[in-house]
Coordinates of C-alpha atoms in Angstrom, one line a residue:
M1 CA 18.5 -16.7 -4.3
T2 CA 17.8 -14.1 -1.9
E3 CA 19.4 -10.6 -2.1
I4 CA 21.4 -10.5 1.1
L5 CA 20.6 -6.4 2.8
P6 CA 23.3 -4.8 3.5
Q7 CA 23.3 -4.2 7.6
P8 CA 21.3 -1.0 8.8
S9 CA 23.9 1.2 10.4
L10 CA 24.3 1.1 14.5
M11 CA 22.8 5.0 14.9
F12 CA 20.0 3.5 13.0
S13 CA 19.6 1.1 14.7
L14 CA 19.7 2.2 18.4
G15 CA 17.1 5.6 16.9
A16 CA 14.8 3.1 15.6
F17 CA 15.2 0.7 19.0
I18 CA 14.5 3.9 21.3
L19 CA 11.3 5.2 19.0
M20 CA 10.0 1.7 19.7
I21 CA 10.6 1.8 23.4
A22 CA 9.6 5.0 23.5
V23 CA 6.1 4.3 22.6
L24 CA 6.2 0.9 24.3
V25 CA 6.7 2.3 27.6
V26 CA 4.3 5.3 26.6
V27 CA 1.9 2.6 25.9
H28 CA 2.5 0.7 29.1
E29 CA 2.8 3.2 31.9
G30 CA -0.1 4.4 30.4
G31 CA -1.9 1.7 31.4
H32 CA -0.7 2.2 34.9
F33 CA -2.2 5.4 34.8
L34 CA -5.3 6.0 33.4
A35 CA -6.3 3.0 35.4
G36 CA -5.0 5.3 38.3
R37 CA -7.4 7.8 36.8
F38 CA -10.3 5.8 36.4
F39 CA -9.7 4.7 40.4
N40 CA -9.1 9.1 41.5
T41 CA -5.5 7.4 42.6
K42 CA -2.9 10.6 43.2
I43 CA 0.0 10.7 40.9
D44 CA 3.1 12.7 41.1
A45 CA 5.1 11.7 38.3
F46 CA 4.9 10.1 34.5
A47 CA 8.3 9.4 33.1
F48 CA 9.5 8.3 30.2
G49 CA 13.6 6.8 31.1
F50 CA 15.4 6.9 34.1
G51 CA 18.0 8.9 35.8
R52 CA 18.3 13.1 35.7
E53 CA 15.5 15.1 34.6
L54 CA 16.6 16.4 30.8
L55 CA 12.3 18.1 30.1
G56 CA 9.2 18.6 32.5
H57 CA 6.1 19.9 32.8
T58 CA 3.7 20.1 36.0
D59 CA -0.1 19.7 34.6
R60 CA -2.4 21.2 36.7
R61 CA -3.6 18.3 38.6
G62 CA -0.1 18.3 40.0
V63 CA 1.8 15.4 38.0
R64 CA 5.2 15.9 36.4
W65 CA 5.9 14.6 32.7
R66 CA 9.3 13.9 32.7
L67 CA 11.5 12.9 29.8
N68 CA 15.0 11.8 32.2
L69 CA 18.4 10.9 30.7
L70 CA 18.6 7.5 30.1
P71 CA 15.5 6.0 27.6
L72 CA 15.1 3.0 28.1
G73 CA 12.0 2.4 30.8
G74 CA 9.7 4.4 32.5
Y75 CA 7.7 4.9 35.4
V76 CA 3.9 6.3 36.8
K77 CA 4.8 7.1 40.8
F78 CA 1.9 7.1 42.9
T79 CA 1.6 10.2 46.0
G80 CA 3.4 8.4 49.1
D81 CA 5.1 5.2 47.4
L82 CA 8.1 5.2 49.5
N83 CA 9.8 2.6 46.6
E84 CA 8.8 -0.3 44.1
A85 CA 6.7 -1.9 46.5
S86 CA 4.5 0.7 46.4
Q87 CA 5.2 1.2 50.7
V88 CA 3.4 3.8 51.6
D89 CA 5.1 6.9 53.8
P90 CA 4.5 6.4 57.3
S91 CA 3.8 10.0 58.2
L92 CA 1.2 9.9 55.2
L93 CA -1.0 7.4 57.9
K94 CA -1.4 11.1 60.1
L95 CA -3.6 12.5 56.8
P96 CA -7.5 12.6 56.9
H97 CA -9.1 9.6 55.8
A98 CA -10.6 11.5 52.6
E99 CA -6.9 12.7 51.8
R100 CA -5.8 8.4 52.4
D101 CA -8.8 7.3 50.0
K102 CA -6.5 9.0 47.3
L103 CA -3.5 7.2 48.0
F104 CA -2.1 3.7 45.7
A105 CA -1.4 2.4 48.9
F106 CA -4.9 2.5 50.7
K107 CA -7.3 1.5 47.9
P108 CA -8.9 -1.4 48.4
L109 CA -6.9 -4.5 47.0
W110 CA -8.9 -5.3 43.8
Q111 CA -8.2 -1.9 43.1
R112 CA -4.7 -1.7 43.3
A113 CA -4.8 -5.2 41.5
I114 CA -6.4 -3.8 38.4
I115 CA -4.3 -1.0 38.4
V116 CA -0.9 -3.0 38.1
A117 CA -2.4 -5.8 34.9
A118 CA -3.6 -2.8 33.5
G119 CA 0.0 -2.0 32.2
P120 CA 0.6 -5.3 30.6
A121 CA -3.3 -5.5 29.3
I122 CA -2.6 -2.8 27.2
N123 CA 0.1 -4.2 26.0
F124 CA -1.7 -7.3 24.9
A125 CA -5.0 -4.4 23.7
F126 CA -2.0 -2.4 21.5
A127 CA -1.0 -5.2 19.5
I128 CA -4.6 -6.6 19.3
L129 CA -5.2 -3.2 17.7
I130 CA -1.7 -2.8 15.4
L131 CA -3.0 -6.2 13.9
A132 CA -7.0 -5.9 13.5
G133 CA -5.1 -2.1 12.0
F134 CA -3.6 -4.6 9.0
Y135 CA -5.9 -7.2 8.3
V136 CA -8.7 -3.9 7.5
T137 CA -6.1 -2.5 5.5
L138 CA -4.5 -5.2 3.9
G139 CA -6.7 -8.3 4.6
H140 CA -6.0 -11.5 6.6
P141 CA -3.4 -13.6 4.7
T142 CA -4.1 -17.2 5.4
T143 CA -3.2 -20.8 4.3
P144 CA -4.8 -24.0 4.3
P145 CA -3.0 -26.4 7.1
V146 CA -2.7 -28.1 3.4
V147 CA 0.7 -30.2 2.0
S148 CA 1.1 -29.6 -1.3
A149 CA 4.3 -31.1 -1.7
V150 CA 7.3 -33.1 0.8
M151 CA 10.3 -33.1 -0.3
P152 CA 12.7 -35.9 -1.3
E153 CA 14.5 -37.3 1.7
S154 CA 13.4 -34.9 4.0
A155 CA 11.6 -35.9 7.8
A156 CA 8.2 -35.6 6.0
A157 CA 8.9 -38.1 3.4
S158 CA 11.1 -40.4 5.9
A159 CA 7.6 -40.2 8.2
G160 CA 4.9 -41.0 5.4
L161 CA 3.4 -37.4 5.1
Q162 CA 1.7 -37.1 1.4
A163 CA 1.0 -34.1 -0.6
G164 CA -2.7 -33.7 -0.3
D165 CA -2.8 -34.4 3.7
R166 CA -4.9 -32.1 6.1
I167 CA -2.7 -31.4 9.3
L168 CA -5.0 -31.6 11.7
S169 CA -3.2 -31.1 14.9
I170 CA 0.7 -31.4 16.3
D171 CA 1.5 -32.9 19.7
G172 CA -2.1 -32.1 20.6
E173 CA -2.5 -28.9 19.4
S174 CA -5.3 -27.5 16.5
V175 CA -4.3 -26.4 13.5
S176 CA -6.3 -24.5 11.9
R177 CA -3.9 -22.5 9.4
F178 CA -1.1 -23.5 7.6
E179 CA 0.5 -20.8 9.6
D180 CA -0.3 -22.6 12.7
V181 CA 2.2 -25.4 11.3
I182 CA 5.3 -23.2 10.6
N183 CA 4.5 -21.7 14.6
I184 CA 5.0 -24.7 15.9
V185 CA 7.4 -26.4 14.7
M186 CA 9.8 -23.6 14.0
S187 CA 9.5 -22.9 17.8
G188 CA 10.5 -26.0 18.9
T189 CA 13.5 -28.1 19.4
G190 CA 13.9 -30.4 17.2
K191 CA 12.3 -33.4 19.2
P192 CA 9.7 -36.0 17.9
L193 CA 6.1 -34.4 16.6
Q194 CA 3.1 -36.2 17.0
L195 CA 1.1 -35.1 13.9
V196 CA -2.8 -35.8 13.0
V197 CA -3.2 -35.7 9.7
S198 CA -6.9 -36.1 7.5
R199 CA -6.4 -38.5 4.0
D200 CA -8.2 -39.7 1.5
A201 CA -12.0 -38.5 1.7
G202 CA -11.6 -37.8 5.5
S203 CA -9.3 -40.8 6.8
E204 CA -7.3 -39.8 9.9
R205 CA -3.8 -40.8 10.4
N206 CA -1.1 -41.1 13.2
L207 CA 2.4 -39.9 12.6
V208 CA 5.2 -39.2 14.3
I209 CA 7.9 -37.1 12.5
Q210 CA 11.4 -35.8 13.6
P211 CA 12.0 -33.0 12.1
Q212 CA 15.3 -31.7 10.2
M213 CA 17.9 -29.3 12.4
V214 CA 18.6 -26.9 9.4
E215 CA 20.5 -23.8 9.0
T216 CA 19.4 -20.6 6.8
T217 CA 20.6 -17.4 6.2
D218 CA 17.6 -14.6 6.3
R219 CA 17.9 -11.3 4.4
F220 CA 20.0 -9.8 6.1
G221 CA 22.4 -12.7 6.1
N222 CA 22.0 -13.8 9.5
V223 CA 22.7 -17.8 10.0
I224 CA 19.4 -19.4 11.8
K225 CA 19.0 -22.7 13.2
H226 CA 15.5 -24.4 13.2
P227 CA 13.3 -27.2 13.2
R228 CA 12.7 -28.2 9.6
L229 CA 9.4 -31.1 8.5
G230 CA 10.2 -30.5 4.6
I231 CA 7.0 -29.6 3.6
A232 CA 5.4 -27.0 1.3
R233 CA 2.8 -24.6 1.3
G234 CA -0.6 -24.3 -0.7
Q235 CA -1.3 -20.9 -1.9
Q236 CA -1.8 -18.1 -0.1
I237 CA -5.5 -16.5 0.3
V238 CA -6.0 -12.9 1.5
E239 CA -9.7 -12.2 3.2
Q240 CA -10.9 -8.9 3.1
V241 CA -12.3 -8.0 6.5
G242 CA -14.1 -5.7 8.6
P243 CA -13.5 -3.9 12.0
I244 CA -15.0 -6.8 14.3
T245 CA -13.6 -9.8 12.5
A246 CA -9.8 -8.4 11.8
L247 CA -10.1 -7.4 16.3
G248 CA -10.9 -11.4 16.1
H249 CA -8.0 -12.5 14.2
G250 CA -6.1 -9.8 16.4
V251 CA -7.0 -11.5 19.1
V252 CA -6.4 -15.5 18.1
D253 CA -3.0 -14.0 17.0
T254 CA -2.3 -12.0 19.9
G255 CA -3.2 -15.5 21.9
N256 CA -0.3 -17.4 19.7
I257 CA 1.9 -15.6 20.4
I258 CA 1.4 -15.6 24.4
V259 CA 1.4 -19.4 24.0
T260 CA 4.6 -19.2 21.4
I261 CA 6.9 -17.1 24.2
G262 CA 5.8 -19.8 27.1
R263 CA 6.7 -22.4 24.8
T264 CA 9.9 -20.9 24.7
L265 CA 10.4 -20.1 27.8
R266 CA 9.4 -23.4 29.4
Q267 CA 12.3 -24.9 26.9
V268 CA 14.3 -23.1 28.0
V269 CA 13.9 -23.6 32.4
M270 CA 13.5 -27.3 31.2
G271 CA 16.7 -27.2 29.9
E272 CA 15.3 -28.1 26.2
R273 CA 16.4 -24.7 24.6
N274 CA 20.0 -23.3 25.0
L275 CA 19.7 -19.7 26.6
D276 CA 21.6 -18.7 23.7
D277 CA 19.1 -18.7 21.8
L278 CA 17.4 -15.9 23.7
G279 CA 17.7 -12.1 23.3
G280 CA 18.9 -8.9 25.3
P281 CA 18.8 -5.7 24.6
I282 CA 22.0 -5.4 21.9
R283 CA 20.4 -8.4 19.9
S284 CA 16.6 -6.9 20.5
G285 CA 17.8 -3.8 19.0
Q286 CA 19.8 -4.9 16.5
V287 CA 16.8 -6.8 15.1
T288 CA 14.6 -3.7 15.6
G289 CA 17.1 -2.1 13.3
Q290 CA 16.9 -4.5 11.0
Q291 CA 12.7 -5.1 10.9
A292 CA 12.7 -0.6 10.4
A293 CA 15.4 -0.8 7.6
M294 CA 12.3 -2.8 5.8
G295 CA 9.7 -0.1 5.6
V296 CA 7.2 1.4 8.0
T297 CA 5.1 -1.8 7.9
S298 CA 7.6 -4.0 9.0
F299 CA 9.0 -2.1 12.0
I300 CA 4.9 -1.7 13.1
A301 CA 4.5 -5.1 13.7
F302 CA 7.7 -5.9 14.8
M303 CA 6.4 -3.7 17.2
A304 CA 3.4 -5.2 17.9
F305 CA 5.4 -8.4 18.5
F306 CA 7.5 -6.9 21.2
S307 CA 4.9 -5.0 22.3
V308 CA 3.6 -8.9 23.8
N309 CA 6.6 -9.8 24.7
L310 CA 6.7 -6.4 27.1
G311 CA 3.5 -7.2 28.7
F312 CA 4.3 -11.2 28.9
I313 CA 7.4 -10.5 30.9
N314 CA 6.1 -8.0 33.1
L315 CA 2.9 -10.2 34.1
L316 CA 6.2 -13.0 35.2
P317 CA 5.7 -14.1 38.9
I318 CA 8.7 -11.7 39.9
P319 CA 9.0 -8.9 42.8
T320 CA 9.9 -5.7 40.8
L321 CA 7.8 -7.0 37.9
D322 CA 4.1 -6.0 37.3
G323 CA 3.5 -10.6 38.3
G324 CA 5.3 -9.7 41.7
H325 CA 2.9 -7.2 43.0
L326 CA -0.2 -9.4 42.0
L327 CA 1.6 -12.4 44.1
L328 CA 2.0 -10.6 46.4
Y329 CA -1.9 -9.5 46.5
A330 CA -3.3 -12.4 45.7
V331 CA -0.9 -13.8 48.9
E332 CA -2.4 -10.6 51.0
A333 CA -6.3 -11.9 49.6
V334 CA -5.9 -15.4 51.0
R335 CA -4.3 -14.0 54.4
R336 CA -6.5 -10.8 54.6
R337 CA -3.5 -8.7 55.5
P338 CA -0.4 -7.4 53.6
L339 CA 3.1 -9.3 53.8
G340 CA 5.4 -8.1 56.7
E341 CA 7.7 -5.2 55.1
R342 CA 10.7 -6.6 56.0
F343 CA 10.1 -9.8 53.2
Q344 CA 8.5 -7.3 50.9
Q345 CA 11.7 -5.4 50.8
W346 CA 13.8 -9.0 50.4
A347 CA 11.3 -10.2 48.2
F348 CA 12.0 -6.4 45.7
M349 CA 15.7 -6.9 46.3
S350 CA 15.7 -10.5 45.4
G351 CA 13.6 -9.9 41.9
F352 CA 15.8 -6.7 41.3
A353 CA 18.8 -8.9 41.6
A354 CA 17.4 -12.3 39.5
I355 CA 16.3 -9.4 36.9
M356 CA 20.0 -7.8 36.8
T357 CA 21.6 -10.7 36.6
L358 CA 19.7 -12.0 33.2
M359 CA 20.3 -8.7 31.2
V360 CA 23.8 -9.6 32.2
V361 CA 23.7 -12.9 31.0
L362 CA 22.1 -12.3 28.0
T363 CA 24.3 -9.1 27.0
W364 CA 27.1 -11.4 26.6
N365 CA 25.3 -13.2 24.7
D366 CA 24.2 -10.9 22.9
L367 CA 27.7 -9.1 22.8
S368 CA 29.0 -12.8 21.7
S369 CA 26.3 -13.0 18.8
V370 CA 27.3 -10.4 17.1
G371 CA 31.1 -11.6 17.3
V372 CA 32.8 -8.4 19.2
F373 CA 34.1 -11.2 21.6
K374 CA 36.3 -12.5 18.5
Q375 CA 37.0 -8.7 17.1
L376 CA 38.3 -8.3 20.3
S377 CA 40.4 -11.7 20.5
G378 CA 41.4 -11.0 17.1
V379 CA 43.3 -7.4 18.2
L380 CA 44.8 -8.5 21.0
G381 CA 46.4 -11.5 19.3

């Protein structure tokens, strides 16, 4: 039986979450900053956090480095930006051509797109480097996608899956490792799965398996409901790899995380998965504290996963996010001129309202999941 570990304290989880956010914000905004510098774009400020400035320093290039009051986010402010839409101050139109060329709003469209995309891109690169570092140091773990045992009366047994079967694909998605099988099944919603397996010297069989929905308890006592086939994996192999191979594995694994996030988001949008399954800031902080309590390695690995999440979310085509900027740039490229100022302001205000609404819903779900409402009902009752 797995030993149940005590939940980390609130202060420990909060500290771990702020540390992780601090690192990832610097990484993400650093992507925008470095890309802006590469294209000789003038920058006013690089800030960690929002609200009132607590500490600050202005470097020789005129960039104000700020540590602000609320340590949940950050931003790079390019010179001349009036708002999050990067609309230019009309008074700057009177500047000499040489000075205007250094302002973000006057940069060629393709340069603005690269500067905006650099934030999410560096989040993905950061995750790849972390994973590659693990693989070079600890080796790359992999398990052949071969069924070593089938649990009696399980979903796999009912479907006719046998020990020794090699799983080739699930729902048309090719499988090269048993870890891929776990990822696809665990991120599913319990719907029937189409499996192609190799049996008896290479003969292929098509099987339909209806996963069983089960509840398991993790090391911290959290109850998790998920699909299960009822099969066991074989012996895991840890392969020692060099830096180039490790980077390749990092790219593949980061790509798999992106696919899983996209699959989960699609399931929510299509109504196949409950919105309650998505975590907000409170649940994210709780999980961060749990991973940190398990050790530095677990914490850094979770940071890599969260970095991919941050990059993916920022690429969603929602105004105020990087993906929203890129969407407007795509429209600008087609129209050969930017959208009107009023439309852009409306779009960004709508995007901000949508994000805030989602955050309220997710925070409400978080409060419910950690038992706050149950405790309040007990006190008030």
